[in-house]
PDB file of C-alpha atoms and ligand atoms in Angstrom:
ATOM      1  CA  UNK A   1       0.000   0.000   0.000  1.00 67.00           C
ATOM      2  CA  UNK A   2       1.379   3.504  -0.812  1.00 83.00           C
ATOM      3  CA  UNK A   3       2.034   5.730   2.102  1.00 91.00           C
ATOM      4  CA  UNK A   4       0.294   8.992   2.472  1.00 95.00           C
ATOM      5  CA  UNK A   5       2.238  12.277   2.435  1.00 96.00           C
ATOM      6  CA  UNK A   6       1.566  12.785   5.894  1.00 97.00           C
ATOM      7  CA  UNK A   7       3.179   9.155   6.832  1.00 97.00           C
ATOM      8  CA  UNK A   8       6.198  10.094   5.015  1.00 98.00           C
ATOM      9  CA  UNK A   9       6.576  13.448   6.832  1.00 98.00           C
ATOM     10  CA  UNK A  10       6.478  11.245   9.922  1.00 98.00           C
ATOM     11  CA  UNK A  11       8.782   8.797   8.781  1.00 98.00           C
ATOM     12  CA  UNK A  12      11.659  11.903   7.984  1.00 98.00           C
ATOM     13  CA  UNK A  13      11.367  13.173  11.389  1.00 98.00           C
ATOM     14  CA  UNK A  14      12.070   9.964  13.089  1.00 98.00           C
ATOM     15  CA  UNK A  15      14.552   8.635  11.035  1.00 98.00           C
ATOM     16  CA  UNK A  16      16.206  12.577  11.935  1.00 98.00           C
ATOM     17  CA  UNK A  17      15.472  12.120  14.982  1.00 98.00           C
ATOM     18  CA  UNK A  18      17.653   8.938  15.144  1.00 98.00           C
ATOM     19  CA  UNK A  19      20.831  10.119  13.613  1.00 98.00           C
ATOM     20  CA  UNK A  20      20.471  12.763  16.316  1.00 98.00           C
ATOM     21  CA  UNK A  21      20.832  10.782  18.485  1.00 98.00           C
ATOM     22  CA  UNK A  22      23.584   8.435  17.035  1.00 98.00           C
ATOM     23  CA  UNK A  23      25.461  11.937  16.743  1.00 98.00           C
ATOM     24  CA  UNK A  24      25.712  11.500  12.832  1.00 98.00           C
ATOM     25  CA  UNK A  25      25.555  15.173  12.783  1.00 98.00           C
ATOM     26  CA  UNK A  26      25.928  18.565  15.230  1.00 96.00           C
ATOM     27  CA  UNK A  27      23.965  21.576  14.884  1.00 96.00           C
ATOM     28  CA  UNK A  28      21.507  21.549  11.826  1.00 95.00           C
ATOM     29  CA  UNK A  29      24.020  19.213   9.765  1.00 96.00           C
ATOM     30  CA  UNK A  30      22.518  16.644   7.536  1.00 97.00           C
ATOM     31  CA  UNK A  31      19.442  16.182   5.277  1.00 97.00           C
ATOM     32  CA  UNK A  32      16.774  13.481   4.257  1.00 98.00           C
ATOM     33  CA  UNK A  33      14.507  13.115   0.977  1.00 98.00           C
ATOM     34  CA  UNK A  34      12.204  11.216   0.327  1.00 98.00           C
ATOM     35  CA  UNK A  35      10.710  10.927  -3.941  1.00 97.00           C
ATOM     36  CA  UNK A  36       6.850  11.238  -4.020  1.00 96.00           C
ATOM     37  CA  UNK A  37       5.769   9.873  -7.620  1.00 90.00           C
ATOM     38  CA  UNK A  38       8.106  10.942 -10.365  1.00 90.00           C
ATOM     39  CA  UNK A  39       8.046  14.580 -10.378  1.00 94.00           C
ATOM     40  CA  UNK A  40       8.329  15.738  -6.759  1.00 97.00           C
ATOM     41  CA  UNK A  41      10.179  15.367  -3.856  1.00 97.00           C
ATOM     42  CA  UNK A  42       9.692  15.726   0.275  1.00 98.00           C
ATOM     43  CA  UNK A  43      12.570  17.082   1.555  1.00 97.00           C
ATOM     44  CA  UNK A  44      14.102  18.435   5.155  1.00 97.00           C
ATOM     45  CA  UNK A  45      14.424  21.841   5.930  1.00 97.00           C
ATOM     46  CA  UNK A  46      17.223  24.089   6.239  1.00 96.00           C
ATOM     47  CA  UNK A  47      18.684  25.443   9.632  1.00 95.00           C
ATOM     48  CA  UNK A  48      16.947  23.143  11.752  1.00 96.00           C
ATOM     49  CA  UNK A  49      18.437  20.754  14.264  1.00 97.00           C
ATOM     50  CA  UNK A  50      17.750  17.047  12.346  1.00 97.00           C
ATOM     51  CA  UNK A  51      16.975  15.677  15.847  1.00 97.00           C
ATOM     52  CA  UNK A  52      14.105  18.126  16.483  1.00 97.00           C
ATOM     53  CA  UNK A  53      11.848  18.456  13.297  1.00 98.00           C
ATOM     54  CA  UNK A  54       8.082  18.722  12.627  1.00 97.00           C
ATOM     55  CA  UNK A  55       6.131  16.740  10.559  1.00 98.00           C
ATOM     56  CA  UNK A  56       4.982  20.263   9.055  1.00 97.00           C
ATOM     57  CA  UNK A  57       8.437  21.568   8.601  1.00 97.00           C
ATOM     58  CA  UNK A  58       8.949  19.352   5.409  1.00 97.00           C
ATOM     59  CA  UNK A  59       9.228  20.880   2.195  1.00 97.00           C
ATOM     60  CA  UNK A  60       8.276  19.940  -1.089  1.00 97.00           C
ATOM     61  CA  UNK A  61       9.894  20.504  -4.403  1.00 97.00           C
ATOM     62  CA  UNK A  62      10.097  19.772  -8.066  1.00 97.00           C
ATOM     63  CA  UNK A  63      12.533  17.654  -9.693  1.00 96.00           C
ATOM     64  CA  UNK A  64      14.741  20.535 -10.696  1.00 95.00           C
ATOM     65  CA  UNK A  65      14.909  21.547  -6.486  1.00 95.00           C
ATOM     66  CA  UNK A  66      12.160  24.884  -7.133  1.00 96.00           C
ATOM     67  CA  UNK A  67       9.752  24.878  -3.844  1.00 97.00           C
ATOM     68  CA  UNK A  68       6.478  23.981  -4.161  1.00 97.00           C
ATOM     69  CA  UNK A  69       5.201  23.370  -0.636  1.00 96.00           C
ATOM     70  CA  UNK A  70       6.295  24.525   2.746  1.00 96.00           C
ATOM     71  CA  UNK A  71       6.894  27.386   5.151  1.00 95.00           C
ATOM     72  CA  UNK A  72      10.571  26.759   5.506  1.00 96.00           C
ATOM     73  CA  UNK A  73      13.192  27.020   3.416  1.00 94.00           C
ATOM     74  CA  UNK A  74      14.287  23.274   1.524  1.00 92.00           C
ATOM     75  CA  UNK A  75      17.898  22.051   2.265  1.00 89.00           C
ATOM     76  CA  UNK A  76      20.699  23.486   0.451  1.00 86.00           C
ATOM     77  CA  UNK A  77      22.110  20.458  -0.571  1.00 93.00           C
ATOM     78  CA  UNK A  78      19.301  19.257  -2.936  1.00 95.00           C
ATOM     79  CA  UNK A  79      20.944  19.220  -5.991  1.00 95.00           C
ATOM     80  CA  UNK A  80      22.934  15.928  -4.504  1.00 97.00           C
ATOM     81  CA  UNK A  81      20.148  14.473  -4.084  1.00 97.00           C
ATOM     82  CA  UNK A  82      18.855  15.576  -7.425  1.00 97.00           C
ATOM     83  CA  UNK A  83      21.583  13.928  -8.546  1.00 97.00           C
ATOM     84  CA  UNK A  84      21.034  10.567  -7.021  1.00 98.00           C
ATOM     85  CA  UNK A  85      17.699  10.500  -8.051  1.00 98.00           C
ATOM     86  CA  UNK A  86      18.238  11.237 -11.222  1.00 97.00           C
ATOM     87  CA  UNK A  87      21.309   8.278 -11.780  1.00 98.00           C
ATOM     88  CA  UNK A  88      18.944   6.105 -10.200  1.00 98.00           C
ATOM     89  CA  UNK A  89      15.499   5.777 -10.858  1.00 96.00           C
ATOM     90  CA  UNK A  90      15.132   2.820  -8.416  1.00 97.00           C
ATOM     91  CA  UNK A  91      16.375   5.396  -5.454  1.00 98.00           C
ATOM     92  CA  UNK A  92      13.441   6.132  -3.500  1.00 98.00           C
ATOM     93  CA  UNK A  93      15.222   8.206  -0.269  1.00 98.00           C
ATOM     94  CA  UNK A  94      18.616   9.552   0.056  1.00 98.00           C
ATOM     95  CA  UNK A  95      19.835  10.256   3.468  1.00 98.00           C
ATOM     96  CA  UNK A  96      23.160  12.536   4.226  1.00 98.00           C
ATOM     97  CA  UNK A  97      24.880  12.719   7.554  1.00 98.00           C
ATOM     98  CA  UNK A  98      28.676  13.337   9.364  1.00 98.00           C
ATOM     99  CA  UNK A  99      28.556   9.969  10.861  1.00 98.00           C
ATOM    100  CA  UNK A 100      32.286  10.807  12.878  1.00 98.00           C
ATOM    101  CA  UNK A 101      34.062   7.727  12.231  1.00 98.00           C
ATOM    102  CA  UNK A 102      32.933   7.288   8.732  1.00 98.00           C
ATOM    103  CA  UNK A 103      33.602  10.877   8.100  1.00 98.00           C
ATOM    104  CA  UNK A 104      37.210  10.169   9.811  1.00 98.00           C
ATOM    105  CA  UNK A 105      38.059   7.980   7.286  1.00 98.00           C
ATOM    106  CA  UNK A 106      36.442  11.081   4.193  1.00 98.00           C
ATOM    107  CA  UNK A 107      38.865  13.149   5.786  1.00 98.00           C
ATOM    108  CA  UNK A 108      41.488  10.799   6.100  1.00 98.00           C
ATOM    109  CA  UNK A 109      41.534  10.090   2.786  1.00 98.00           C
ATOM    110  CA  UNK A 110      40.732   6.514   3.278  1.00 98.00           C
ATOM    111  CA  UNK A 111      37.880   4.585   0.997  1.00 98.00           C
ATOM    112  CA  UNK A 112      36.374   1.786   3.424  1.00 98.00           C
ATOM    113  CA  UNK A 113      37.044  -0.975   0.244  1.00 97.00           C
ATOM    114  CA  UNK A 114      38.926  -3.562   2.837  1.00 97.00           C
ATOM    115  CA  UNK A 115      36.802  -7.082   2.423  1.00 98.00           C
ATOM    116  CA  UNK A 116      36.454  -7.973   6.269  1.00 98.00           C
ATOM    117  CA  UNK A 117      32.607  -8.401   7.078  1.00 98.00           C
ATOM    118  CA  UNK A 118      30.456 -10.596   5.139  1.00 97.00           C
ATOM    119  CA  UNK A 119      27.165  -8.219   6.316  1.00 97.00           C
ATOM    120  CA  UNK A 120      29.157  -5.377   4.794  1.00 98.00           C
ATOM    121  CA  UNK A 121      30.622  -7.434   1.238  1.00 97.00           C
ATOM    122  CA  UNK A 122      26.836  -8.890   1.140  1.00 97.00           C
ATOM    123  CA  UNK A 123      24.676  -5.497   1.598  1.00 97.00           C
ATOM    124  CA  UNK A 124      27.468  -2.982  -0.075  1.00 98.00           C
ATOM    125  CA  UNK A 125      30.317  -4.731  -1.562  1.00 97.00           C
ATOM    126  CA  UNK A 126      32.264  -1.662  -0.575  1.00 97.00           C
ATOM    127  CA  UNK A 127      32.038   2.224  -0.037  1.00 98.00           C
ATOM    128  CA  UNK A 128      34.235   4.339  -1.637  1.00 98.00           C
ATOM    129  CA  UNK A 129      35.505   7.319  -1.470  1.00 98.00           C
ATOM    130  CA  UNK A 130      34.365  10.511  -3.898  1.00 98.00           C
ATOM    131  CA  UNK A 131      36.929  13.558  -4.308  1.00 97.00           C
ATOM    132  CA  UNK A 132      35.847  16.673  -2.235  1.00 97.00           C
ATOM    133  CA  UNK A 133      33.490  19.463  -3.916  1.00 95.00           C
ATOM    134  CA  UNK A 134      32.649  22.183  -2.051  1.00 95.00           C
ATOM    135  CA  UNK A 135      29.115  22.023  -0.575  1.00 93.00           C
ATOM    136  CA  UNK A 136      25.698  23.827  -1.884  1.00 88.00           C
ATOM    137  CA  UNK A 137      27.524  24.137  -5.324  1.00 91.00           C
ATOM    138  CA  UNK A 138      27.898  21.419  -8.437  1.00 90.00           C
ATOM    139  CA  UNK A 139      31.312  20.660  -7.240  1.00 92.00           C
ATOM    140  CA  UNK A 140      30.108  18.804  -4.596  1.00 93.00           C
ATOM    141  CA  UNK A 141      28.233  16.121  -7.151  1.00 96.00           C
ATOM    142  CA  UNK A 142      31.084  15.676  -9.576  1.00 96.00           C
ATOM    143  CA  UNK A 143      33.291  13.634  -7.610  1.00 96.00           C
ATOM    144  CA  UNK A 144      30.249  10.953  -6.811  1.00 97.00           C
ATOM    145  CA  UNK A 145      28.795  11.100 -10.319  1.00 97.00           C
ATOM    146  CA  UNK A 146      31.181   7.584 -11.136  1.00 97.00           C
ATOM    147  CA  UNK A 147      30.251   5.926  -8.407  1.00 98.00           C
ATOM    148  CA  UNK A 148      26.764   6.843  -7.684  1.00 98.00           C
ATOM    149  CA  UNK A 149      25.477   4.351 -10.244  1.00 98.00           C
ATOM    150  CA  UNK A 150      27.539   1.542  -8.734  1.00 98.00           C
ATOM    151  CA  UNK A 151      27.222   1.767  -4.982  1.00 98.00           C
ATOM    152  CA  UNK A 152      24.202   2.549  -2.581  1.00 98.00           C
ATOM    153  CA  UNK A 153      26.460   4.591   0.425  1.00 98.00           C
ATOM    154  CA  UNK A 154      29.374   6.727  -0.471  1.00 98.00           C
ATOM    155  CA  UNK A 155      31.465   8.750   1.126  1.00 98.00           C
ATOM    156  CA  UNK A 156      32.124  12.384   0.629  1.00 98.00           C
ATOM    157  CA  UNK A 157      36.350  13.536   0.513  1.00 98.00           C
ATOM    158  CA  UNK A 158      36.875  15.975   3.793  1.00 98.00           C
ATOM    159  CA  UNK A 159      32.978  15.839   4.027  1.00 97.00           C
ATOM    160  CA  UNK A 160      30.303  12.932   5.415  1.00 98.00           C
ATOM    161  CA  UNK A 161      28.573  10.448   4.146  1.00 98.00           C
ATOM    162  CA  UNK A 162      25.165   9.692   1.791  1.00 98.00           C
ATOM    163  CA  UNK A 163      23.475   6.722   1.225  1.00 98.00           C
ATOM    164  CA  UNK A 164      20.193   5.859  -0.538  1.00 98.00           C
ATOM    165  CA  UNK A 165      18.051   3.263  -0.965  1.00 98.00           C
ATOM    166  CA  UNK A 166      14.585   1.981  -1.599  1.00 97.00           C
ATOM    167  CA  UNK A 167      12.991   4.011   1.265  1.00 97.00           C
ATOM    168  CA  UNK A 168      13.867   6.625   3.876  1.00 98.00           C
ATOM    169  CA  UNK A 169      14.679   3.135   6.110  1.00 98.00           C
ATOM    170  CA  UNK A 170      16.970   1.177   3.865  1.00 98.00           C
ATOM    171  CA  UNK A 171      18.754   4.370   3.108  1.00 98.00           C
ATOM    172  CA  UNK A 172      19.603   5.202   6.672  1.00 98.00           C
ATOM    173  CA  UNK A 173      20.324   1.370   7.491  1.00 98.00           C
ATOM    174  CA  UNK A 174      23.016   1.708   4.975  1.00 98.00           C
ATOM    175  CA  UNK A 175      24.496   4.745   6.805  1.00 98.00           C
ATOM    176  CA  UNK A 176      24.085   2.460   9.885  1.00 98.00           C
ATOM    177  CA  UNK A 177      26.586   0.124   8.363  1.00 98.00           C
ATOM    178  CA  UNK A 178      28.726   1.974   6.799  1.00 98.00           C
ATOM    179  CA  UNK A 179      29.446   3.607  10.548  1.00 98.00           C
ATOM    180  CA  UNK A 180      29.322   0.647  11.950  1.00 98.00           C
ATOM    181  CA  UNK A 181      32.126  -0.839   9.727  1.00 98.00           C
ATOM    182  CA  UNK A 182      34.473   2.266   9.943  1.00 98.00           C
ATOM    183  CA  UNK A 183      34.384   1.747  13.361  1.00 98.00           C
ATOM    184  CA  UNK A 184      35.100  -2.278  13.098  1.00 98.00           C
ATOM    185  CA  UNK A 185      37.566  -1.233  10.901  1.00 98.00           C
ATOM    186  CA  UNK A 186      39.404   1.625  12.973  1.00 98.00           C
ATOM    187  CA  UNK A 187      39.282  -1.000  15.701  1.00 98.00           C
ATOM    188  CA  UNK A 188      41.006  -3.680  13.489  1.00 97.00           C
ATOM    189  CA  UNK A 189      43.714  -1.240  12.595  1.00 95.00           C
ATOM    190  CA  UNK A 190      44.574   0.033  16.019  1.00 96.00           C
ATOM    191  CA  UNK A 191      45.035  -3.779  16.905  1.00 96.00           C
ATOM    192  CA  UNK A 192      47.542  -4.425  14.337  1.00 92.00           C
ATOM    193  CA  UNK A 193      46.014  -4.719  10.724  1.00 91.00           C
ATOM    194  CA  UNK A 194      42.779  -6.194   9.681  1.00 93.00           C
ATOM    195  CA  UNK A 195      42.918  -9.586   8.172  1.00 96.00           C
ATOM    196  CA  UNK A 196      41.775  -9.279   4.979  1.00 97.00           C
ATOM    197  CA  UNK A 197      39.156 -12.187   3.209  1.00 97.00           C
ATOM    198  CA  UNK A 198      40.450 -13.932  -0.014  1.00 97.00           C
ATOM    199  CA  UNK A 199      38.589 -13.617  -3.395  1.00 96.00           C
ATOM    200  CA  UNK A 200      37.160 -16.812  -3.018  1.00 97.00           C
ATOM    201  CA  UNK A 201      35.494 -15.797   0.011  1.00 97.00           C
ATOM    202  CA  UNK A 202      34.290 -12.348  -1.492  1.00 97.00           C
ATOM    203  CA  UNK A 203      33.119 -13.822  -4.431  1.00 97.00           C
ATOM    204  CA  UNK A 204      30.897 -16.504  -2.332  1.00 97.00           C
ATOM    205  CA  UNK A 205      29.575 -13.224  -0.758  1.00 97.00           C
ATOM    206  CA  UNK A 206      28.340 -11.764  -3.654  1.00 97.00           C
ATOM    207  CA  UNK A 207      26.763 -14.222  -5.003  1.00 96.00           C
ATOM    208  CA  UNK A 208      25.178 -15.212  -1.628  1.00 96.00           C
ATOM    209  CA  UNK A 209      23.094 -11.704  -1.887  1.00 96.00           C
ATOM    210  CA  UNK A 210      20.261 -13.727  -3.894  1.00 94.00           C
ATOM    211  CA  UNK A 211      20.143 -15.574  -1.041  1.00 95.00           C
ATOM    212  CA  UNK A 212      19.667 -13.360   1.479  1.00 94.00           C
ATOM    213  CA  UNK A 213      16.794 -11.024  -0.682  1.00 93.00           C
ATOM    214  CA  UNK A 214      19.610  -8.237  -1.322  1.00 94.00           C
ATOM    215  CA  UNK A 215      19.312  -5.289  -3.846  1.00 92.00           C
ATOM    216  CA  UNK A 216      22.815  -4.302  -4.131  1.00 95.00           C
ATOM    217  CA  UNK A 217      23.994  -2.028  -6.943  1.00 96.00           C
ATOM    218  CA  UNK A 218      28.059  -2.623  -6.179  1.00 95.00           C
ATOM    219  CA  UNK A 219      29.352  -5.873  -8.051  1.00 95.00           C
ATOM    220  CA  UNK A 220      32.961  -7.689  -7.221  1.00 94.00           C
ATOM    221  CA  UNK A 221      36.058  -5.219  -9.174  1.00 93.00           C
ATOM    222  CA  UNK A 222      39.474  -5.316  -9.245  1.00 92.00           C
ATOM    223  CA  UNK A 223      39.996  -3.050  -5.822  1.00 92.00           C
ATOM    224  CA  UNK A 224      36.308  -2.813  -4.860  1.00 95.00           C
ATOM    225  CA  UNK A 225      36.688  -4.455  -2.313  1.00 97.00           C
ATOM    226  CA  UNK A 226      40.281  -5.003  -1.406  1.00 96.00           C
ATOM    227  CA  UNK A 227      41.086  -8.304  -1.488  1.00 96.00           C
ATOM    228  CA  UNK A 228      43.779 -10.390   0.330  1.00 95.00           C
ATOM    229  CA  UNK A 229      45.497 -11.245  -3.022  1.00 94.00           C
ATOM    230  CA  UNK A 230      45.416  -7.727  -3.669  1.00 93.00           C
ATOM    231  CA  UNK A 231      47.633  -6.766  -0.804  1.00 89.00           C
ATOM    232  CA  UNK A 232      51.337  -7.556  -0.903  1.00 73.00           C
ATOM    233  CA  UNK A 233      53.056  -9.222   1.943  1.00 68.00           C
ATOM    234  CA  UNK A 234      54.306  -6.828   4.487  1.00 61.00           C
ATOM    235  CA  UNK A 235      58.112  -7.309   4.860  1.00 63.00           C
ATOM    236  CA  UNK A 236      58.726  -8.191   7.952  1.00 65.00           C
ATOM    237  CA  UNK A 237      59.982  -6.143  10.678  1.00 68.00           C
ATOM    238  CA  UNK A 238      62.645  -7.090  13.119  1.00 76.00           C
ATOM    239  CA  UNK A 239      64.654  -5.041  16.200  1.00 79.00           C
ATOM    240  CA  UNK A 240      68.072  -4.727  16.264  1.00 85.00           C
ATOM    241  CA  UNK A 241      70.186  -2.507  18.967  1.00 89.00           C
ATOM    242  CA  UNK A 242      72.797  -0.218  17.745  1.00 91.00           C
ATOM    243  CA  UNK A 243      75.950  -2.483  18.946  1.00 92.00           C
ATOM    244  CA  UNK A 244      74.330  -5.516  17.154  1.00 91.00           C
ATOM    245  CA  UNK A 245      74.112  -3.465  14.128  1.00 91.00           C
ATOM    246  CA  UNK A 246      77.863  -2.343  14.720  1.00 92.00           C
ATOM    247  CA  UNK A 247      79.075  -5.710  15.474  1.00 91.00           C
ATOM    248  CA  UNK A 248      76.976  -7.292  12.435  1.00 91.00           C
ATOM    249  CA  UNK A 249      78.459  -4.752  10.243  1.00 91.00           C
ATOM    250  CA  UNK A 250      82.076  -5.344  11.446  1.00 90.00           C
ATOM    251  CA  UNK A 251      81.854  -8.968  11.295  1.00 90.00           C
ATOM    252  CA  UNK A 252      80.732  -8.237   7.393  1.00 90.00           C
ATOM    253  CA  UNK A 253      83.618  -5.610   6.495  1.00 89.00           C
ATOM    254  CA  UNK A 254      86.113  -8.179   8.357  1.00 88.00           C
ATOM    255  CA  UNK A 255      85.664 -11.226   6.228  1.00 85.00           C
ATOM    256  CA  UNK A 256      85.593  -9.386   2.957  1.00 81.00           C
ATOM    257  CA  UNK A 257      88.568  -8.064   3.996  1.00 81.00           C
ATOM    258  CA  UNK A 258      87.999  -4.233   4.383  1.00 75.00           C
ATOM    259  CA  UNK A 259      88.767  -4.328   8.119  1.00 70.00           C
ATOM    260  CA  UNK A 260      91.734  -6.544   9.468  1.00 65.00           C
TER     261      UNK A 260
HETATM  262 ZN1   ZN B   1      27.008  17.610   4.828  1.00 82.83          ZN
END
């Protein structure tokens, strides 16, 4: 059964409500869409806290971002989501937030393409990571436009994060992972490396999504995710003290002859 507008307003204000409270965003960060039909969309307002919205704050707009409905003012970020929307036609709700460790790795410079969670291979293959453009101007789009049709949650160079999906729900369970595997990740790393899966393993993944019921766009690339074949051995690493260097290096000069 189709929702009502009314539900839908509903629907953006808790789902804002919740990456509130997950602290995906400070201040009046973030926005939420949602497509009604196939001209118009519902969409949050801007300079409002995410976390403390009204149903009747909701905007609605035209496919080219031009306000049709509402007494506030509609995000200034729209033409991202225009975007989306228009790269995908089976994109029913985009959601974008500053989830912090997820936006550690944007600013880091860090994709999160390591294959290390079968959840995360299975429901997004991997997220990567689009080239900064500054915000509220068409800069901001051109770095996802490759990816956009490839991958349902990217993230944003020195920016956030933005995932979509087949309602205002999938689309902010997709941010949900994506944080959730940064922070897996970070982990990992801070305990020595994380232990990458083999391309076996990934590829069982993938095709394991028909499986489980999921609509992924990503598919298995060279890269996308990481693989461990695709990683070479680190050398290894071993401690020496100065004198055994010295002595080592003696011993060495001696029998060649250098030193008597
Ligand atoms: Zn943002």
């Amino acid at each position: 059964m189709l929702k009502s507008i009314d539900q839908l307003r509903e629907e953006i204000v808790e789902i804002g409500k919740l990456i509130y409270q997950k602290g995906w965003v400070a201040a009046n960060d973030g926005n939420i869409t949602i497509r009604l039909g196939d001209d118009r969309l519902l969409c949050t307002p801007t300079g409002v806290s995410k976390g403390m919205m009204k149903p009747e704050d909701m905007i609605i707009c035209d496919m080219q971002g031009n306000k049709l409905e509402g007494n506030r003012e509609r995000t200034s970020e729209i033409a991202m989501h225009l975007t989306i929307y228009n790269l995908r036609p089976d994109i029913r709700s985009v959601v974008h937030a500053h989830p912090p460790t997820a936006t550690g790795f944007a600013a880091a410079g860090r994709a999160l393409n390591l294959a290390l969670l079968p959840e995360v291979v299975i429901c997004l293959g991997s997220i990567p990571l689009a080239e900064y453009g500054l915000p509220g101007t068409p800069a901001l789009t051109e770095g996802m436009l490759p990816y956009i049709p490839k991958y349902d949650a990217l993230l944003m160079g020195n920016h956030g994060c933005v995932c979509y999906g087949t309602d205002v729900l999938n689309a902010f369970f997709r941010m949900e992972t994506v944080e959730h595997f940064a922070k897996i990740t970070l982990v990992a790393e801070l305990l020595g490396g994380a232990k990458v899966l083999p391309r076996v393993e990934v590829q069982k993944l993938f095709d394991a999504r028909g499986r489980y019921g999921v609509n992924a766009a990503s598919r298995i690339e060279p890269g996308a995710p990481i693989v461990a074949e695709d990683l070479t051995p680190r050398s290894e690493k071993l401690e020496i003290t100065r004198e055994e260097l010295i002595s080592i290096l003696d011993e060495a000069l001696r029998t060649r002859g250098v030193l008597s």
